[in-house]
Tab-separated table of C-alpha atoms in Angstrom:
chain	number	residue	atom	x	y	z
A	312	UNK	CA	23.156	-4.907	-15.122
A	313	UNK	CA	20.111	-7.198	-14.849
A	314	UNK	CA	19.155	-8.327	-11.467
A	315	UNK	CA	18.600	-12.498	-10.393
A	316	UNK	CA	15.493	-13.319	-9.153
A	317	UNK	CA	14.768	-15.919	-6.820
A	318	UNK	CA	11.185	-16.350	-5.491
A	319	UNK	CA	11.521	-19.803	-3.915
A	320	UNK	CA	15.447	-20.397	-3.136
A	321	UNK	CA	18.876	-19.060	-4.039
A	322	UNK	CA	21.525	-20.292	-6.049
A	323	UNK	CA	25.097	-21.517	-4.850
A	324	UNK	CA	26.754	-19.422	-7.597
A	325	UNK	CA	24.559	-16.343	-8.234
A	326	UNK	CA	23.554	-13.588	-5.621
A	327	UNK	CA	20.149	-13.696	-4.473
A	328	UNK	CA	18.389	-10.583	-5.758
A	329	UNK	CA	14.846	-9.608	-6.702
A	330	UNK	CA	13.860	-7.602	-9.617
A	331	UNK	CA	12.333	-4.428	-9.136
A	332	UNK	CA	8.816	-3.922	-8.763
A	333	UNK	CA	6.552	-1.556	-10.379
A	334	UNK	CA	7.706	-2.264	-14.154
A	335	UNK	CA	5.071	-2.509	-16.679
A	336	UNK	CA	3.976	-6.400	-17.455
A	337	UNK	CA	2.996	-7.174	-21.034
A	338	UNK	CA	-0.202	-7.133	-22.293
A	339	UNK	CA	0.266	-9.916	-24.709
A	340	UNK	CA	3.099	-12.562	-25.378
A	341	UNK	CA	3.948	-14.915	-27.912
A	342	UNK	CA	4.562	-18.450	-26.670
A	343	UNK	CA	6.350	-20.959	-28.787
A	344	UNK	CA	6.325	-24.567	-28.417
A	345	UNK	CA	7.551	-26.125	-31.745
A	346	UNK	CA	7.767	-29.818	-31.058
A	347	UNK	CA	4.981	-30.791	-28.983
A	348	UNK	CA	1.291	-29.014	-28.747
A	349	UNK	CA	-0.197	-27.973	-25.528
A	350	UNK	CA	-3.216	-29.924	-26.893
A	351	UNK	CA	-1.519	-33.037	-26.798
A	352	UNK	CA	-2.055	-35.964	-24.479
A	353	UNK	CA	0.843	-35.891	-21.917
A	354	UNK	CA	2.417	-39.403	-21.171
A	355	UNK	CA	2.885	-40.481	-24.818
A	356	UNK	CA	5.264	-39.003	-27.809
A	357	UNK	CA	6.803	-36.455	-26.805
A	358	UNK	CA	4.107	-34.766	-24.931
A	359	UNK	CA	4.941	-34.669	-20.784
A	360	UNK	CA	5.484	-32.541	-18.284
A	361	UNK	CA	6.587	-29.376	-20.564
A	362	UNK	CA	2.907	-29.702	-21.975
A	363	UNK	CA	1.334	-29.385	-18.477
A	364	UNK	CA	3.593	-26.264	-17.776
A	365	UNK	CA	2.397	-24.370	-21.083
A	366	UNK	CA	-1.040	-25.049	-20.493
A	367	UNK	CA	-1.284	-24.089	-16.628
A	368	UNK	CA	0.942	-21.394	-17.258
A	369	UNK	CA	-0.780	-19.952	-20.230
A	370	UNK	CA	-4.268	-20.114	-18.098
A	371	UNK	CA	-2.681	-18.129	-15.037
A	372	UNK	CA	-1.263	-15.689	-17.006
A	373	UNK	CA	-4.378	-14.965	-18.926
A	374	UNK	CA	-5.827	-14.713	-15.213
A	375	UNK	CA	-3.855	-11.779	-14.500
A	376	UNK	CA	-4.220	-10.106	-17.959
A	377	UNK	CA	-1.572	-11.407	-19.868
A	378	UNK	CA	-3.081	-12.526	-23.123
A	379	UNK	CA	-0.831	-15.548	-24.374
A	380	UNK	CA	-0.789	-17.039	-28.169
A	381	UNK	CA	1.224	-20.339	-28.102
A	382	UNK	CA	2.453	-21.226	-31.636
A	383	UNK	CA	2.986	-24.966	-32.209
A	384	UNK	CA	3.678	-27.308	-35.060
A	385	UNK	CA	0.561	-28.604	-36.824
A	386	UNK	CA	0.566	-32.592	-36.506
A	387	UNK	CA	-2.532	-33.685	-38.234
A	388	UNK	CA	-4.683	-32.325	-41.421
A	389	UNK	CA	-7.664	-30.222	-40.495
A	390	UNK	CA	-6.818	-28.416	-37.664
A	391	UNK	CA	-8.354	-25.196	-37.065
A	392	UNK	CA	-5.445	-22.386	-37.601
A	393	UNK	CA	-6.498	-20.764	-34.155
A	394	UNK	CA	-7.877	-22.596	-31.413
A	395	UNK	CA	-8.992	-20.913	-27.972
A	396	UNK	CA	-7.505	-23.037	-25.237
A	397	UNK	CA	-9.030	-20.958	-22.487
A	398	UNK	CA	-10.273	-17.538	-22.149
A	399	UNK	CA	-7.099	-15.247	-23.123
A	400	UNK	CA	-5.190	-18.093	-24.274
A	401	UNK	CA	-5.099	-18.986	-28.029
A	402	UNK	CA	-3.076	-21.845	-29.853
A	403	UNK	CA	-1.884	-21.090	-33.385
A	404	UNK	CA	-1.111	-24.332	-35.477
A	405	UNK	CA	1.908	-23.766	-38.000
A	406	UNK	CA	2.634	-25.537	-40.971
A	407	UNK	CA	6.163	-26.950	-41.102
A	408	UNK	CA	6.930	-30.241	-42.644
A	409	UNK	CA	4.731	-33.228	-42.530
A	410	UNK	CA	1.929	-33.628	-40.322
A	411	UNK	CA	3.276	-36.899	-39.041
A	412	UNK	CA	6.189	-39.337	-38.767
A	413	UNK	CA	8.446	-36.532	-37.682
A	414	UNK	CA	10.421	-36.897	-34.427
A	415	UNK	CA	11.642	-33.945	-32.675
A	416	UNK	CA	15.018	-35.044	-33.800
A	417	UNK	CA	13.896	-34.342	-37.274
A	418	UNK	CA	12.526	-30.991	-36.649
A	419	UNK	CA	15.783	-28.536	-37.280
A	420	UNK	CA	15.312	-28.743	-40.961
A	421	UNK	CA	11.638	-27.424	-40.256
A	422	UNK	CA	12.346	-24.409	-38.080
A	423	UNK	CA	12.594	-22.154	-41.400
A	424	UNK	CA	9.268	-23.191	-42.283
A	425	UNK	CA	8.049	-22.847	-38.719
A	426	UNK	CA	9.622	-19.207	-38.321
A	427	UNK	CA	7.831	-18.236	-41.648
A	428	UNK	CA	4.262	-19.156	-40.175
A	429	UNK	CA	5.016	-17.349	-37.123
A	430	UNK	CA	6.127	-14.378	-39.318
A	431	UNK	CA	3.348	-14.473	-41.329
A	432	UNK	CA	0.964	-14.517	-38.179
A	433	UNK	CA	2.442	-11.509	-36.738
A	434	UNK	CA	2.257	-9.720	-40.110
A	435	UNK	CA	-1.571	-9.498	-39.699
A	436	UNK	CA	-1.465	-7.606	-36.841
A	437	UNK	CA	-0.654	-3.947	-35.956
A	438	UNK	CA	3.004	-3.053	-34.685
A	439	UNK	CA	3.491	-3.773	-31.333
A	440	UNK	CA	1.159	-6.611	-31.203
A	441	UNK	CA	3.427	-8.973	-28.781
A	442	UNK	CA	5.221	-7.443	-26.215
A	443	UNK	CA	7.738	-10.338	-25.612
A	444	UNK	CA	8.550	-13.884	-26.821
A	445	UNK	CA	8.546	-16.913	-24.384
A	446	UNK	CA	10.289	-19.937	-26.091
A	447	UNK	CA	10.246	-23.593	-24.427
A	448	UNK	CA	12.795	-26.103	-25.273
A	449	UNK	CA	15.752	-25.228	-27.694
A	450	UNK	CA	13.952	-25.903	-31.186
A	451	UNK	CA	11.492	-23.075	-29.906
A	452	UNK	CA	14.465	-20.896	-28.748
A	453	UNK	CA	16.011	-20.498	-32.276
A	454	UNK	CA	12.760	-19.163	-33.502
A	455	UNK	CA	12.172	-16.940	-30.739
A	456	UNK	CA	15.630	-15.690	-30.850
A	457	UNK	CA	14.839	-14.494	-34.674
A	458	UNK	CA	11.179	-13.398	-33.772
A	459	UNK	CA	12.131	-11.175	-30.863
A	460	UNK	CA	14.663	-9.441	-32.838
A	461	UNK	CA	12.455	-8.738	-35.908
A	462	UNK	CA	9.738	-7.642	-33.293
A	463	UNK	CA	12.082	-5.636	-30.920
A	464	UNK	CA	10.819	-7.169	-28.092
A	465	UNK	CA	12.749	-9.120	-25.450
A	466	UNK	CA	13.288	-12.922	-25.819
A	467	UNK	CA	12.536	-15.084	-22.188
A	468	UNK	CA	13.643	-18.800	-22.657
A	469	UNK	CA	12.879	-22.094	-20.739
A	470	UNK	CA	15.353	-25.055	-21.526
A	471	UNK	CA	13.006	-27.805	-19.626
A	472	UNK	CA	16.143	-29.864	-20.255
A	473	UNK	CA	19.657	-29.336	-21.476
A	474	UNK	CA	21.624	-31.455	-23.791
A	475	UNK	CA	24.802	-31.487	-21.512
A	476	UNK	CA	22.942	-32.311	-18.491
A	477	UNK	CA	21.213	-35.301	-20.257
A	478	UNK	CA	24.463	-36.584	-21.763
A	479	UNK	CA	26.409	-36.312	-18.117
A	480	UNK	CA	23.765	-38.852	-17.050
A	481	UNK	CA	22.672	-41.374	-19.781
A	482	UNK	CA	20.788	-44.557	-18.906
A	483	UNK	CA	22.843	-47.808	-20.184
A	484	UNK	CA	21.934	-48.004	-24.090
A	485	UNK	CA	20.482	-44.475	-24.203
A	486	UNK	CA	21.213	-42.618	-27.262
A	487	UNK	CA	23.188	-39.191	-26.334
A	488	UNK	CA	22.008	-35.664	-27.453
A	489	UNK	CA	23.715	-34.674	-30.652
A	490	UNK	CA	26.337	-31.968	-30.698
A	491	UNK	CA	24.113	-29.836	-32.647
A	492	UNK	CA	21.404	-29.222	-30.082
A	493	UNK	CA	24.499	-28.486	-27.636
A	494	UNK	CA	25.603	-25.654	-30.029
A	495	UNK	CA	22.161	-24.596	-30.367
A	496	UNK	CA	21.352	-24.262	-26.700
A	497	UNK	CA	24.866	-22.525	-26.449
A	498	UNK	CA	23.714	-20.049	-28.923
A	499	UNK	CA	20.010	-19.211	-27.264
A	500	UNK	CA	21.739	-19.121	-23.801
A	501	UNK	CA	23.802	-16.127	-25.057
A	502	UNK	CA	20.837	-14.646	-26.785
A	503	UNK	CA	18.005	-14.759	-24.697
A	504	UNK	CA	17.485	-11.628	-22.695
A	505	UNK	CA	16.084	-13.989	-19.890
A	506	UNK	CA	16.341	-17.610	-18.738
A	507	UNK	CA	14.071	-19.468	-16.666
A	508	UNK	CA	15.118	-22.451	-14.535
A	509	UNK	CA	13.151	-24.654	-12.589
A	510	UNK	CA	15.253	-24.944	-9.580
A	511	UNK	CA	18.538	-23.206	-8.118
A	512	UNK	CA	20.415	-26.212	-9.443
A	513	UNK	CA	19.294	-25.837	-13.155
A	514	UNK	CA	20.323	-22.181	-12.747
A	515	UNK	CA	23.855	-23.408	-11.581
A	516	UNK	CA	23.862	-25.796	-14.495
A	517	UNK	CA	23.106	-23.071	-16.983
A	518	UNK	CA	25.926	-21.110	-15.638
A	519	UNK	CA	28.268	-24.330	-15.238
A	520	UNK	CA	27.536	-25.879	-18.561
A	521	UNK	CA	26.521	-22.926	-20.930
A	522	UNK	CA	28.302	-20.010	-19.494
A	523	UNK	CA	25.192	-18.114	-18.936
A	524	UNK	CA	25.153	-14.524	-17.177
A	525	UNK	CA	24.044	-15.364	-13.923
A	526	UNK	CA	22.128	-12.134	-13.863
A	527	UNK	CA	19.834	-13.278	-16.608
A	528	UNK	CA	18.650	-16.484	-14.799
A	529	UNK	CA	15.421	-16.195	-12.803
A	530	UNK	CA	14.420	-19.190	-10.801
A	531	UNK	CA	10.763	-19.890	-10.709
A	532	UNK	CA	9.560	-23.278	-9.601
A	533	UNK	CA	7.050	-25.044	-11.799
A	534	UNK	CA	3.318	-25.337	-10.124
A	535	UNK	CA	0.646	-28.029	-9.784
A	536	UNK	CA	-3.121	-27.899	-10.580
A	537	UNK	CA	-4.500	-27.935	-7.032
A	538	UNK	CA	-8.302	-28.218	-7.952
A	539	UNK	CA	-7.481	-31.398	-9.655
A	540	UNK	CA	-4.502	-32.825	-7.916
A	541	UNK	CA	-5.764	-33.376	-4.205
A	542	UNK	CA	-6.351	-36.022	-1.830
A	543	UNK	CA	-10.147	-36.043	-2.637
A	544	UNK	CA	-12.137	-39.021	-1.301
A	545	UNK	CA	-8.970	-40.858	-0.563
A	546	UNK	CA	-7.227	-44.130	-1.817
A	547	UNK	CA	-10.132	-46.686	-1.466
A	548	UNK	CA	-12.582	-44.701	-3.342
A	549	UNK	CA	-9.837	-43.923	-6.041
A	550	UNK	CA	-9.100	-47.926	-5.921
A	551	UNK	CA	-12.735	-48.713	-6.186
A	552	UNK	CA	-13.112	-46.395	-9.257
A	553	UNK	CA	-9.784	-47.863	-11.012
A	554	UNK	CA	-11.108	-51.335	-10.281
A	555	UNK	CA	-8.019	-51.912	-8.464
A	556	UNK	CA	-7.622	-54.379	-5.367
A	557	UNK	CA	-8.294	-52.723	-2.026
A	558	UNK	CA	-5.557	-54.948	0.151
A	559	UNK	CA	-2.843	-54.375	-2.813
A	560	UNK	CA	0.728	-52.609	-2.368
A	561	UNK	CA	0.808	-50.607	-5.979
A	562	UNK	CA	3.878	-48.851	-6.664
A	563	UNK	CA	3.003	-46.796	-9.607
A	564	UNK	CA	5.223	-45.615	-12.559
A	565	UNK	CA	3.572	-42.561	-14.504
A	566	UNK	CA	4.867	-41.021	-17.457
A	567	UNK	CA	6.681	-41.147	-20.574
A	568	UNK	CA	8.430	-44.995	-21.366
A	569	UNK	CA	11.735	-44.093	-22.343
A	570	UNK	CA	15.164	-44.976	-20.556
A	571	UNK	CA	15.763	-41.645	-19.241
A	572	UNK	CA	12.776	-42.108	-17.047
A	573	UNK	CA	13.912	-45.446	-16.040
A	574	UNK	CA	10.839	-47.223	-15.594
A	575	UNK	CA	13.038	-50.703	-15.843
A	576	UNK	CA	14.510	-49.677	-12.650
A	577	UNK	CA	10.883	-50.120	-10.533
A	578	UNK	CA	10.286	-53.548	-12.349
A	579	UNK	CA	13.765	-54.539	-11.559
A	580	UNK	CA	13.196	-53.521	-8.053
A	581	UNK	CA	9.720	-55.633	-7.889
A	582	UNK	CA	11.709	-58.762	-9.020
A	583	UNK	CA	14.064	-58.294	-6.123
A	584	UNK	CA	11.258	-58.083	-3.687
A	585	UNK	CA	9.651	-61.100	-4.861
A	586	UNK	CA	13.267	-62.922	-4.972
A	587	UNK	CA	13.549	-61.964	-1.445
A	588	UNK	CA	9.618	-62.890	-0.541
A	589	UNK	CA	7.874	-64.600	-2.834
A	590	UNK	CA	4.817	-64.469	-0.795
A	591	UNK	CA	4.393	-60.765	-1.918
A	592	UNK	CA	3.502	-61.974	-5.252
A	593	UNK	CA	-0.243	-61.812	-4.240
A	594	UNK	CA	0.064	-58.670	-2.491
A	595	UNK	CA	1.750	-56.758	-5.535
A	596	UNK	CA	0.151	-54.588	-8.169
A	597	UNK	CA	2.641	-52.412	-10.425
A	598	UNK	CA	1.097	-49.952	-12.833
A	599	UNK	CA	2.633	-48.704	-15.571
A	600	UNK	CA	0.486	-45.573	-16.817
A	601	UNK	CA	2.299	-43.762	-20.147
A	602	UNK	CA	3.150	-44.430	-23.548
A	603	UNK	CA	6.451	-44.906	-25.375
A	604	UNK	CA	8.371	-41.621	-26.101
A	605	UNK	CA	11.849	-40.544	-27.159
A	606	UNK	CA	14.272	-43.407	-27.626
A	607	UNK	CA	11.748	-45.424	-26.249
A	608	UNK	CA	10.103	-45.672	-29.439
A	609	UNK	CA	12.805	-47.790	-31.043
A	610	UNK	CA	11.413	-50.568	-29.056
A	611	UNK	CA	8.105	-49.997	-27.806
A	612	UNK	CA	7.555	-53.209	-26.496
A	613	UNK	CA	10.822	-53.575	-24.490
A	614	UNK	CA	9.228	-53.151	-20.897
A	615	UNK	CA	6.598	-55.920	-21.651
A	616	UNK	CA	9.674	-58.183	-22.397
A	617	UNK	CA	11.570	-57.097	-19.555
A	618	UNK	CA	8.759	-57.757	-17.332
A	619	UNK	CA	8.419	-61.425	-19.010
A	620	UNK	CA	11.922	-62.115	-18.413
A	621	UNK	CA	12.116	-61.019	-14.865
A	622	UNK	CA	9.487	-63.132	-14.409
A	623	UNK	CA	6.797	-60.298	-13.056
A	624	UNK	CA	4.311	-60.219	-16.031
A	625	UNK	CA	1.683	-61.345	-13.639
A	626	UNK	CA	2.093	-58.326	-11.405
A	627	UNK	CA	2.931	-55.692	-13.922
A	628	UNK	CA	-0.035	-53.941	-15.381
A	629	UNK	CA	0.448	-51.547	-18.572
A	630	UNK	CA	-2.168	-48.640	-19.164
A	631	UNK	CA	-2.394	-46.302	-21.696
A	632	UNK	CA	-1.659	-42.372	-20.836
A	633	UNK	CA	-4.767	-40.685	-19.278
A	634	UNK	CA	-6.237	-37.087	-18.870
A	635	UNK	CA	-5.654	-35.326	-15.637
A	636	UNK	CA	-8.786	-36.202	-13.624
A	637	UNK	CA	-8.026	-39.996	-14.188
A	638	UNK	CA	-4.454	-39.424	-13.278
A	639	UNK	CA	-5.248	-38.104	-10.008
A	640	UNK	CA	-7.232	-40.907	-9.213
A	641	UNK	CA	-4.070	-43.222	-10.183
A	642	UNK	CA	-2.109	-41.042	-7.713
A	643	UNK	CA	-4.756	-41.448	-5.060
A	644	UNK	CA	-4.987	-45.374	-5.576
A	645	UNK	CA	-1.174	-45.837	-5.578
A	646	UNK	CA	0.754	-46.754	-2.295
A	647	UNK	CA	3.960	-44.476	-3.623
A	648	UNK	CA	4.853	-42.927	-7.171
A	649	UNK	CA	8.258	-44.219	-8.281
A	650	UNK	CA	10.450	-41.758	-10.215
A	651	UNK	CA	13.867	-43.516	-10.854
A	652	UNK	CA	14.719	-41.019	-13.540
A	653	UNK	CA	18.382	-40.214	-14.719
A	654	UNK	CA	17.481	-36.578	-15.375
A	655	UNK	CA	14.583	-34.393	-14.496
A	656	UNK	CA	14.667	-30.720	-14.551
A	657	UNK	CA	11.883	-30.652	-11.819
A	658	UNK	CA	9.822	-33.532	-12.010
A	659	UNK	CA	6.414	-32.275	-12.150
A	660	UNK	CA	4.853	-35.705	-11.755
A	661	UNK	CA	6.082	-35.804	-8.268
A	662	UNK	CA	4.577	-32.446	-7.210
A	663	UNK	CA	0.917	-33.460	-8.645
A	664	UNK	CA	1.456	-37.238	-6.940
A	665	UNK	CA	2.012	-35.501	-3.616
A	666	UNK	CA	-0.509	-32.905	-3.866
A	667	UNK	CA	-3.112	-35.958	-4.389
A	668	UNK	CA	-2.081	-37.501	-0.909
A	669	UNK	CA	0.571	-39.785	-2.323
A	670	UNK	CA	4.459	-40.040	-1.151
A	671	UNK	CA	7.035	-40.259	-3.739
A	672	UNK	CA	10.471	-42.696	-3.989
A	673	UNK	CA	12.380	-40.579	-6.492
A	674	UNK	CA	15.841	-40.643	-7.863
A	675	UNK	CA	17.959	-37.907	-6.280
A	676	UNK	CA	18.890	-35.812	-9.400
A	677	UNK	CA	17.890	-32.741	-10.896
A	678	UNK	CA	15.118	-31.006	-9.288
A	679	UNK	CA	13.534	-34.414	-7.753
A	680	UNK	CA	15.443	-33.098	-4.263
A	681	UNK	CA	13.325	-29.822	-4.437
A	682	UNK	CA	10.040	-31.340	-5.400
A	683	UNK	CA	10.423	-34.211	-2.645
A	684	UNK	CA	11.239	-33.498	1.045
A	685	UNK	CA	13.517	-37.015	1.744
A	686	UNK	CA	12.234	-38.915	4.764
A	687	UNK	CA	9.082	-36.484	4.948
A	688	UNK	CA	6.939	-36.729	1.726
A	689	UNK	CA	8.720	-39.719	0.392
A	690	UNK	CA	12.394	-41.097	-0.242
A	691	UNK	CA	15.190	-39.823	-2.427
A	692	UNK	CA	17.395	-42.691	-3.470
A	693	UNK	CA	20.818	-42.263	-4.416
A	694	UNK	CA	21.887	-43.972	-7.643
A	695	UNK	CA	19.815	-46.399	-9.799
A	696	UNK	CA	20.359	-49.614	-8.047
A	697	UNK	CA	17.179	-51.656	-8.342
A	698	UNK	CA	17.956	-53.146	-4.958
A	699	UNK	CA	18.193	-49.857	-3.178
A	700	UNK	CA	14.783	-49.028	-4.531
A	701	UNK	CA	13.615	-52.486	-3.077
A	702	UNK	CA	14.763	-51.530	0.194
A	703	UNK	CA	12.555	-48.640	0.181
A	704	UNK	CA	9.235	-50.048	-1.117
A	705	UNK	CA	9.911	-52.792	1.595
A	706	UNK	CA	9.515	-50.172	4.229
A	707	UNK	CA	6.341	-49.165	2.869
A	708	UNK	CA	5.514	-52.932	2.974
A	709	UNK	CA	6.541	-53.573	6.473
A	710	UNK	CA	4.696	-50.268	7.940
A	711	UNK	CA	1.345	-50.188	6.829
A	712	UNK	CA	0.767	-46.517	8.062
A	713	UNK	CA	3.801	-45.118	6.677
A	714	UNK	CA	2.498	-44.401	3.028
A	715	UNK	CA	-0.738	-42.693	5.049
A	716	UNK	CA	1.551	-40.566	7.321
A	717	UNK	CA	3.835	-39.381	4.515
A	718	UNK	CA	1.002	-39.014	1.858
A	719	UNK	CA	-0.730	-36.324	4.545
A	720	UNK	CA	2.743	-34.551	4.616
A	721	UNK	CA	3.322	-34.750	0.586
A	722	UNK	CA	-0.147	-33.127	0.446
A	723	UNK	CA	0.697	-30.152	2.518
A	724	UNK	CA	3.771	-29.537	1.026
A	725	UNK	CA	2.436	-29.677	-2.354
A	726	UNK	CA	0.202	-26.439	-1.454
A	727	UNK	CA	3.335	-23.992	-1.748
A	728	UNK	CA	3.301	-25.052	-5.419
A	729	UNK	CA	0.564	-23.456	-6.906
A	730	UNK	CA	0.369	-22.075	-10.634
A	731	UNK	CA	-0.749	-19.063	-9.545
A	732	UNK	CA	2.572	-18.403	-7.438
A	733	UNK	CA	4.604	-19.377	-10.678
A	734	UNK	CA	2.552	-17.415	-12.942
A	735	UNK	CA	3.033	-14.147	-10.737
A	736	UNK	CA	6.690	-15.074	-10.623
A	737	UNK	CA	7.041	-15.250	-14.302
A	738	UNK	CA	5.232	-11.985	-14.938
A	739	UNK	CA	7.823	-10.161	-12.592
A	740	UNK	CA	10.597	-11.555	-15.007
A	741	UNK	CA	8.771	-10.581	-18.102
A	742	UNK	CA	8.308	-7.018	-16.379
A	743	UNK	CA	12.162	-6.958	-15.784
A	744	UNK	CA	13.157	-8.076	-19.091
A	745	UNK	CA	10.747	-5.537	-20.983
A	746	UNK	CA	12.319	-2.631	-18.648
A	747	UNK	CA	15.999	-3.574	-19.607
A	748	UNK	CA	14.950	-4.206	-23.183
A	749	UNK	CA	13.600	-0.762	-23.216
A	750	UNK	CA	16.467	1.062	-21.351
A	751	UNK	CA	19.040	-0.698	-24.108
A	752	UNK	CA	17.024	0.392	-26.965
A	753	UNK	CA	16.871	4.111	-25.747
A	754	UNK	CA	20.552	3.877	-24.867
A	755	UNK	CA	21.327	2.807	-28.534
A	756	UNK	CA	19.074	5.486	-30.240
A	757	UNK	CA	21.190	8.254	-28.198
């Protein structure tokens, strides 16, 4: 029987055990990310926290001598078949369907073509080229399921988000995940040798919603790039670089603009603040940094129109997604990051903001209670009532030192979320999966 690992916390439904040490770690793994490329800019389209997760994890795995080859769908013509992302990390572009115009919801019919491309790449190598398959999101899981069986290696899968969990907490007007995804996820949960969950709560959800074997679920928190996301030279310097007013109160939204992420809650909360105290208008500067994504693509101008209807268009400022270095400056410049999401498997942006020395106001959902220490590094808000978010933001407005005090605590808290720790724990999961796979194979041959 396999053992449950929890480097960072225990599950309410599963025993807290560690994988045995000393097992051989893989030399090279195939990592699958069908619907979004690690080379894409996070914050737009389908690129988000999962992209950051894959890039950072792959780099740190390579640093501990585990080579990573990431297979992803080619979305533009003229791409090199293979791109070196970092020493020891290759990105392989696979032709599967038209380059443009396909949302991830349109991709299931292209999985056969994608699998064919993965198999062609594998066929050019000697047997045993890959020791393990690590798939991300359910679409990749189906390709990984077939590849792992064909290659005779274990499959490790990370869900990142789950249809049943998202459907249980839909934003008003959002589109439910289809039954085909639920069925697909259920199949992958049953097929995988190991499932990596971001938090103990996600581990419990896998067991509760998908009947996962608790012994196959490993809890490994994502990390944060502490070299990029750090307090650096502080709020005033960051505001100067970004051209922002020094004396403003700046509640920041950063992420994909879609109902699931609920940027509208921040705008409605700002409208409540101004209704309560119109004199705040000259102090408020509300940046929304990100691009439309998912169901938000149906009305990409919806948030701008909402700001106009609420009468706050003059204080809300929309900005395109930015690279990590500039994103870190946006975090440093903000008075607080606001994350009113309806569902988050972890909330990587929350840790990035805290690492930059900025407190977080977040919904008390998913992994955010792990990422944010309530009333210490920020505030967790139950529910999605804009008035409750306005109450919390008003606390920062009343107390000028609150953001600084919480920001310092946030930066200390984030130090425990380095990617090196996450990579080491993930490598242990790989080693245990390989050990048990070899054991089963030998037993079957007897």
